Amino acid sequence: MTKNFEGRHVVVTGATGALGAAVARHLLAEGAICHLPISRAKAPDGFEFAGHDRVHVATSVDLTDAKAVDAFYDAIPGLWASLHSAGGFDMASIDKVDPTQFDQMMDINAKTAFLCCRAAARAMIAGQAGGRIVNVSARAGIEPRKGGGMAAYAVSKAAVAALTLALAEELKGADILVNAVAPSTLDTKANRDAMPKADFAKWVSLEAAAVAIAQLASPANQVTSGTVAEIYGRA
């Protein structure tokens, strides 16, 4: 394990979820100071990062609310990287999907990424020290034919991929590198419970996904920007 993030301030959204927790765990092992926004009024019982001396948990942060997101980022000194694992999944055929499901997917996947990118970019530009932003798209977001039966989800993750490419071009002059990862199926308990007959060996481990995200966010990454990395495992 390297110490590439020693003393660096990093935001990880979605840390109460499987991927976000894996990312935060990996970054802490590399020396990062992690800032974790959660939407709840208090951290969930048994939250593994509670009390960690290099973890700052901010409660009641609605990542779909621009003012709340801006206030959260404004309180972080010397922001180096912002990693956006917050999001969700839903599926339904187009003849049965409710419009509110589409709105929800756009809010929790695309809007949260947009608002966090916006606030992170402002902080990094003001700090004049560059930085790294990493979003989380999905295979269905960059291969829309894989989105059959989950069109709302696929569209929201495609928006995240487009946001990533647009901002990589916009922010390159400020030495802010913007990338994303696009996982196939992540090997989580929820996915195993939902698909008990699947071949789990073909899925992407949370640890491997966290490593991929950390590599893009690392100061060792000097040139890679505008990439939506396909992390498909054996799928």
Tab-separated table of C-alpha atoms in Angstrom:
chain	number	residue	atom	x	y	z
A	1	MET	CA	0.000	0.000	0.000
A	2	THR	CA	1.357	3.408	-0.986
A	3	LYS	CA	0.847	6.642	0.898
A	4	ASN	CA	-0.075	8.729	-2.151
A	5	PHE	CA	-2.851	10.509	-0.268
A	6	GLU	CA	-0.884	11.291	2.892
A	7	GLY	CA	-2.390	14.420	4.452
A	8	ARG	CA	-4.634	15.142	1.472
A	9	HIS	CA	-8.257	16.142	1.947
A	10	VAL	CA	-10.625	13.961	-0.067
A	11	VAL	CA	-14.414	13.870	-0.311
A	12	VAL	CA	-16.098	10.483	-0.696
A	13	THR	CA	-19.847	10.544	-1.259
A	14	GLY	CA	-21.968	7.472	-0.653
A	15	ALA	CA	-19.781	6.183	2.187
A	16	THR	CA	-22.752	4.504	3.863
A	17	GLY	CA	-23.032	2.295	0.767
A	18	ALA	CA	-20.871	-0.621	-0.272
A	19	LEU	CA	-18.737	1.099	-2.916
A	20	GLY	CA	-18.297	4.382	-1.064
A	21	ALA	CA	-17.231	2.533	2.079
A	22	ALA	CA	-14.671	0.523	0.115
A	23	VAL	CA	-13.283	3.714	-1.426
A	24	ALA	CA	-13.023	5.484	1.931
A	25	ARG	CA	-11.394	2.423	3.502
A	26	HIS	CA	-8.779	2.277	0.743
A	27	LEU	CA	-7.998	5.994	0.895
A	28	LEU	CA	-7.600	5.957	4.662
A	29	ALA	CA	-5.056	3.172	4.290
A	30	GLU	CA	-3.186	5.493	1.901
A	31	GLY	CA	-3.134	8.320	4.426
A	32	ALA	CA	-6.036	10.476	3.227
A	33	ILE	CA	-8.164	12.764	5.364
A	34	CYS	CA	-11.682	11.762	4.331
A	35	HIS	CA	-14.746	13.999	4.375
A	36	LEU	CA	-17.926	11.954	4.230
A	37	PRO	CA	-21.301	13.638	3.640
A	38	ILE	CA	-24.328	11.599	4.632
A	39	SER	CA	-27.972	12.501	4.225
A	40	ARG	CA	-29.102	11.177	7.595
A	41	ALA	CA	-29.310	13.245	10.758
A	42	LYS	CA	-26.731	10.943	12.318
A	43	ALA	CA	-24.392	8.234	11.134
A	44	PRO	CA	-25.978	4.781	10.977
A	45	ASP	CA	-25.405	2.414	13.883
A	46	GLY	CA	-22.114	0.602	13.518
A	47	PHE	CA	-20.790	3.053	10.920
A	48	GLU	CA	-17.227	1.823	10.532
A	49	PHE	CA	-15.657	5.250	10.122
A	50	ALA	CA	-17.206	6.851	13.191
A	51	GLY	CA	-14.521	8.137	15.532
A	52	HIS	CA	-11.654	7.702	13.072
A	53	ASP	CA	-9.154	10.501	13.612
A	54	ARG	CA	-8.849	11.217	9.855
A	55	VAL	CA	-12.559	11.056	9.069
A	56	HIS	CA	-14.912	14.028	9.159
A	57	VAL	CA	-18.557	13.001	8.887
A	58	ALA	CA	-21.039	15.701	7.871
A	59	THR	CA	-24.643	14.779	8.596
A	60	SER	CA	-27.895	15.985	7.006
A	61	VAL	CA	-26.208	16.818	3.699
A	62	ASP	CA	-28.729	16.462	0.876
A	63	LEU	CA	-26.577	15.972	-2.215
A	64	THR	CA	-29.473	16.998	-4.460
A	65	ASP	CA	-29.605	20.438	-2.799
A	66	ALA	CA	-27.117	22.932	-4.229
A	67	LYS	CA	-26.931	25.082	-1.104
A	68	ALA	CA	-26.287	22.082	1.140
A	69	VAL	CA	-23.602	20.757	-1.199
A	70	ASP	CA	-21.892	24.144	-1.501
A	71	ALA	CA	-21.885	24.611	2.286
A	72	PHE	CA	-20.337	21.179	2.779
A	73	TYR	CA	-17.511	21.805	0.308
A	74	ASP	CA	-16.900	25.345	1.550
A	75	ALA	CA	-15.938	23.913	4.955
A	76	ILE	CA	-13.171	21.664	3.578
A	77	PRO	CA	-9.608	23.068	3.666
A	78	GLY	CA	-7.321	22.424	0.716
A	79	LEU	CA	-9.534	19.988	-1.157
A	80	TRP	CA	-7.481	17.605	-3.303
A	81	ALA	CA	-10.012	15.112	-4.666
A	82	SER	CA	-13.750	14.547	-4.827
A	83	LEU	CA	-14.987	11.009	-5.473
A	84	HIS	CA	-18.663	10.488	-6.158
A	85	SER	CA	-19.956	7.053	-5.191
A	86	ALA	CA	-23.423	8.214	-4.133
A	87	GLY	CA	-26.186	6.875	-6.343
A	88	GLY	CA	-28.741	4.175	-6.776
A	89	PHE	CA	-30.241	1.576	-9.054
A	90	ASP	CA	-33.740	0.865	-10.288
A	91	MET	CA	-35.159	-1.191	-13.100
A	92	ALA	CA	-38.471	-1.515	-14.875
A	93	SER	CA	-39.565	-2.031	-18.455
A	94	ILE	CA	-40.462	1.135	-20.327
A	95	ASP	CA	-44.169	0.308	-20.371
A	96	LYS	CA	-44.240	-0.058	-16.598
A	97	VAL	CA	-41.739	2.494	-15.332
A	98	ASP	CA	-43.259	5.387	-13.425
A	99	PRO	CA	-42.043	8.889	-14.333
A	100	THR	CA	-41.104	9.421	-10.693
A	101	GLN	CA	-38.589	6.572	-11.034
A	102	PHE	CA	-36.906	8.470	-13.855
A	103	ASP	CA	-36.798	11.631	-11.762
A	104	GLN	CA	-35.308	9.712	-8.850
A	105	MET	CA	-32.582	8.122	-10.975
A	106	MET	CA	-31.659	11.485	-12.459
A	107	ASP	CA	-31.573	13.070	-9.011
A	108	ILE	CA	-29.516	10.509	-7.116
A	109	ASN	CA	-27.152	9.621	-9.947
A	110	ALA	CA	-26.795	12.600	-12.291
A	111	LYS	CA	-27.772	15.584	-10.150
A	112	THR	CA	-25.682	14.563	-7.150
A	113	ALA	CA	-22.638	14.096	-9.399
A	114	PHE	CA	-23.249	17.443	-11.099
A	115	LEU	CA	-23.616	19.407	-7.865
A	116	CYS	CA	-20.605	17.752	-6.249
A	117	CYS	CA	-18.474	18.334	-9.355
A	118	ARG	CA	-19.570	21.960	-9.390
A	119	ALA	CA	-18.717	22.572	-5.744
A	120	ALA	CA	-15.458	20.621	-5.942
A	121	ALA	CA	-14.327	22.499	-9.038
A	122	ARG	CA	-15.033	25.831	-7.361
A	123	ALA	CA	-12.958	24.830	-4.331
A	124	MET	CA	-10.065	23.525	-6.436
A	125	ILE	CA	-10.011	26.548	-8.724
A	126	ALA	CA	-9.955	28.848	-5.708
A	127	GLY	CA	-7.137	26.811	-4.149
A	128	GLN	CA	-5.043	27.037	-7.331
A	129	ALA	CA	-3.369	23.691	-6.589
A	130	GLY	CA	-5.169	21.473	-9.057
A	131	GLY	CA	-7.096	18.402	-8.025
A	132	ARG	CA	-8.880	15.258	-9.070
A	133	ILE	CA	-12.555	14.427	-9.601
A	134	VAL	CA	-13.824	10.890	-10.142
A	135	ASN	CA	-17.439	10.041	-10.929
A	136	VAL	CA	-19.148	6.648	-11.042
A	137	SER	CA	-21.028	5.834	-14.219
A	138	ALA	CA	-22.004	2.270	-15.194
A	139	ARG	CA	-21.655	-0.147	-18.063
A	140	ALA	CA	-25.246	0.577	-19.053
A	141	GLY	CA	-24.379	4.267	-19.127
A	142	ILE	CA	-21.680	3.873	-21.773
A	143	GLU	CA	-23.149	0.816	-23.516
A	144	PRO	CA	-26.840	1.771	-23.638
A	145	ARG	CA	-27.853	-1.522	-25.266
A	146	LYS	CA	-27.041	-3.077	-21.899
A	147	GLY	CA	-29.721	-0.841	-20.395
A	148	GLY	CA	-32.746	-2.765	-21.606
A	149	GLY	CA	-35.246	-3.044	-18.773
A	150	MET	CA	-33.506	-0.256	-16.862
A	151	ALA	CA	-33.714	2.707	-19.206
A	152	ALA	CA	-34.076	5.342	-16.469
A	153	TYR	CA	-30.931	4.088	-14.751
A	154	ALA	CA	-28.999	3.859	-18.020
A	155	VAL	CA	-29.917	7.421	-18.991
A	156	SER	CA	-28.878	8.788	-15.602
A	157	LYS	CA	-25.512	7.028	-15.755
A	158	ALA	CA	-25.000	8.163	-19.369
A	159	ALA	CA	-25.451	11.707	-18.087
A	160	VAL	CA	-22.689	11.088	-15.537
A	161	ALA	CA	-20.357	9.913	-18.315
A	162	ALA	CA	-21.159	12.988	-20.442
A	163	LEU	CA	-20.611	15.278	-17.454
A	164	THR	CA	-17.211	13.701	-16.891
A	165	LEU	CA	-16.025	14.272	-20.455
A	166	ALA	CA	-17.323	17.830	-20.592
A	167	LEU	CA	-15.651	18.822	-17.334
A	168	ALA	CA	-12.363	17.144	-18.242
A	169	GLU	CA	-12.138	19.505	-21.196
A	170	GLU	CA	-13.337	22.538	-19.253
A	171	LEU	CA	-11.041	22.131	-16.246
A	172	LYS	CA	-7.797	20.922	-17.805
A	173	GLY	CA	-6.325	24.425	-17.734
A	174	ALA	CA	-6.678	24.459	-13.951
A	175	ASP	CA	-4.850	21.104	-13.612
A	176	ILE	CA	-8.055	19.438	-12.434
A	177	LEU	CA	-8.236	15.947	-13.907
A	178	VAL	CA	-11.756	14.564	-14.260
A	179	ASN	CA	-12.441	10.877	-14.849
A	180	ALA	CA	-15.031	8.225	-14.126
A	181	VAL	CA	-15.286	4.495	-13.719
A	182	ALA	CA	-18.029	2.418	-15.314
A	183	PRO	CA	-18.477	-0.868	-13.440
A	184	SER	CA	-20.408	-3.842	-14.715
A	185	THR	CA	-21.902	-5.661	-11.708
A	186	LEU	CA	-20.247	-4.966	-8.377
A	187	ASP	CA	-19.862	-7.872	-5.984
A	188	THR	CA	-22.022	-6.628	-3.119
A	189	LYS	CA	-24.265	-8.432	-0.666
A	190	ALA	CA	-27.291	-6.702	-2.173
A	191	ASN	CA	-26.415	-7.899	-5.663
A	192	ARG	CA	-25.742	-11.436	-4.448
A	193	ASP	CA	-29.091	-11.490	-2.663
A	194	ALA	CA	-30.851	-10.177	-5.783
A	195	MET	CA	-29.093	-12.575	-8.172
A	196	PRO	CA	-28.239	-15.683	-6.148
A	197	LYS	CA	-27.709	-17.884	-9.235
A	198	ALA	CA	-25.224	-15.546	-10.928
A	199	ASP	CA	-21.552	-16.374	-11.338
A	200	PHE	CA	-20.070	-14.045	-8.723
A	201	ALA	CA	-16.548	-14.689	-10.011
A	202	LYS	CA	-17.389	-12.583	-13.075
A	203	TRP	CA	-18.312	-9.568	-11.005
A	204	VAL	CA	-16.072	-6.683	-9.947
A	205	SER	CA	-14.920	-6.777	-6.337
A	206	LEU	CA	-15.429	-3.658	-4.269
A	207	GLU	CA	-11.723	-3.589	-3.463
A	208	ALA	CA	-10.772	-3.647	-7.155
A	209	ALA	CA	-13.233	-0.857	-7.926
A	210	ALA	CA	-11.848	1.210	-5.037
A	211	VAL	CA	-8.299	0.750	-6.339
A	212	ALA	CA	-9.345	1.899	-9.822
A	213	ILE	CA	-10.973	5.018	-8.408
A	214	ALA	CA	-8.000	5.786	-6.169
A	215	GLN	CA	-5.565	5.461	-9.067
A	216	LEU	CA	-7.473	8.088	-11.044
A	217	ALA	CA	-7.655	10.385	-8.004
A	218	SER	CA	-4.016	9.960	-7.038
A	219	PRO	CA	-1.440	12.720	-7.431
A	220	ALA	CA	0.564	10.033	-9.227
A	221	ASN	CA	-1.961	10.401	-12.047
A	222	GLN	CA	-0.459	13.314	-13.944
A	223	VAL	CA	-2.039	13.002	-17.398
A	224	THR	CA	-5.186	10.864	-17.464
A	225	SER	CA	-8.343	12.945	-17.807
A	226	GLY	CA	-11.580	12.530	-19.723
A	227	THR	CA	-11.542	8.761	-19.301
A	228	VAL	CA	-14.548	6.658	-18.391
A	229	ALA	CA	-12.697	3.527	-17.345
A	230	GLU	CA	-14.453	0.252	-18.130
A	231	ILE	CA	-14.134	-1.926	-15.044
A	232	TYR	CA	-16.052	-4.985	-16.145
A	233	GLY	CA	-14.173	-7.831	-14.489
A	234	ARG	CA	-14.999	-11.001	-16.432
A	235	ALA	CA	-18.497	-9.888	-17.393
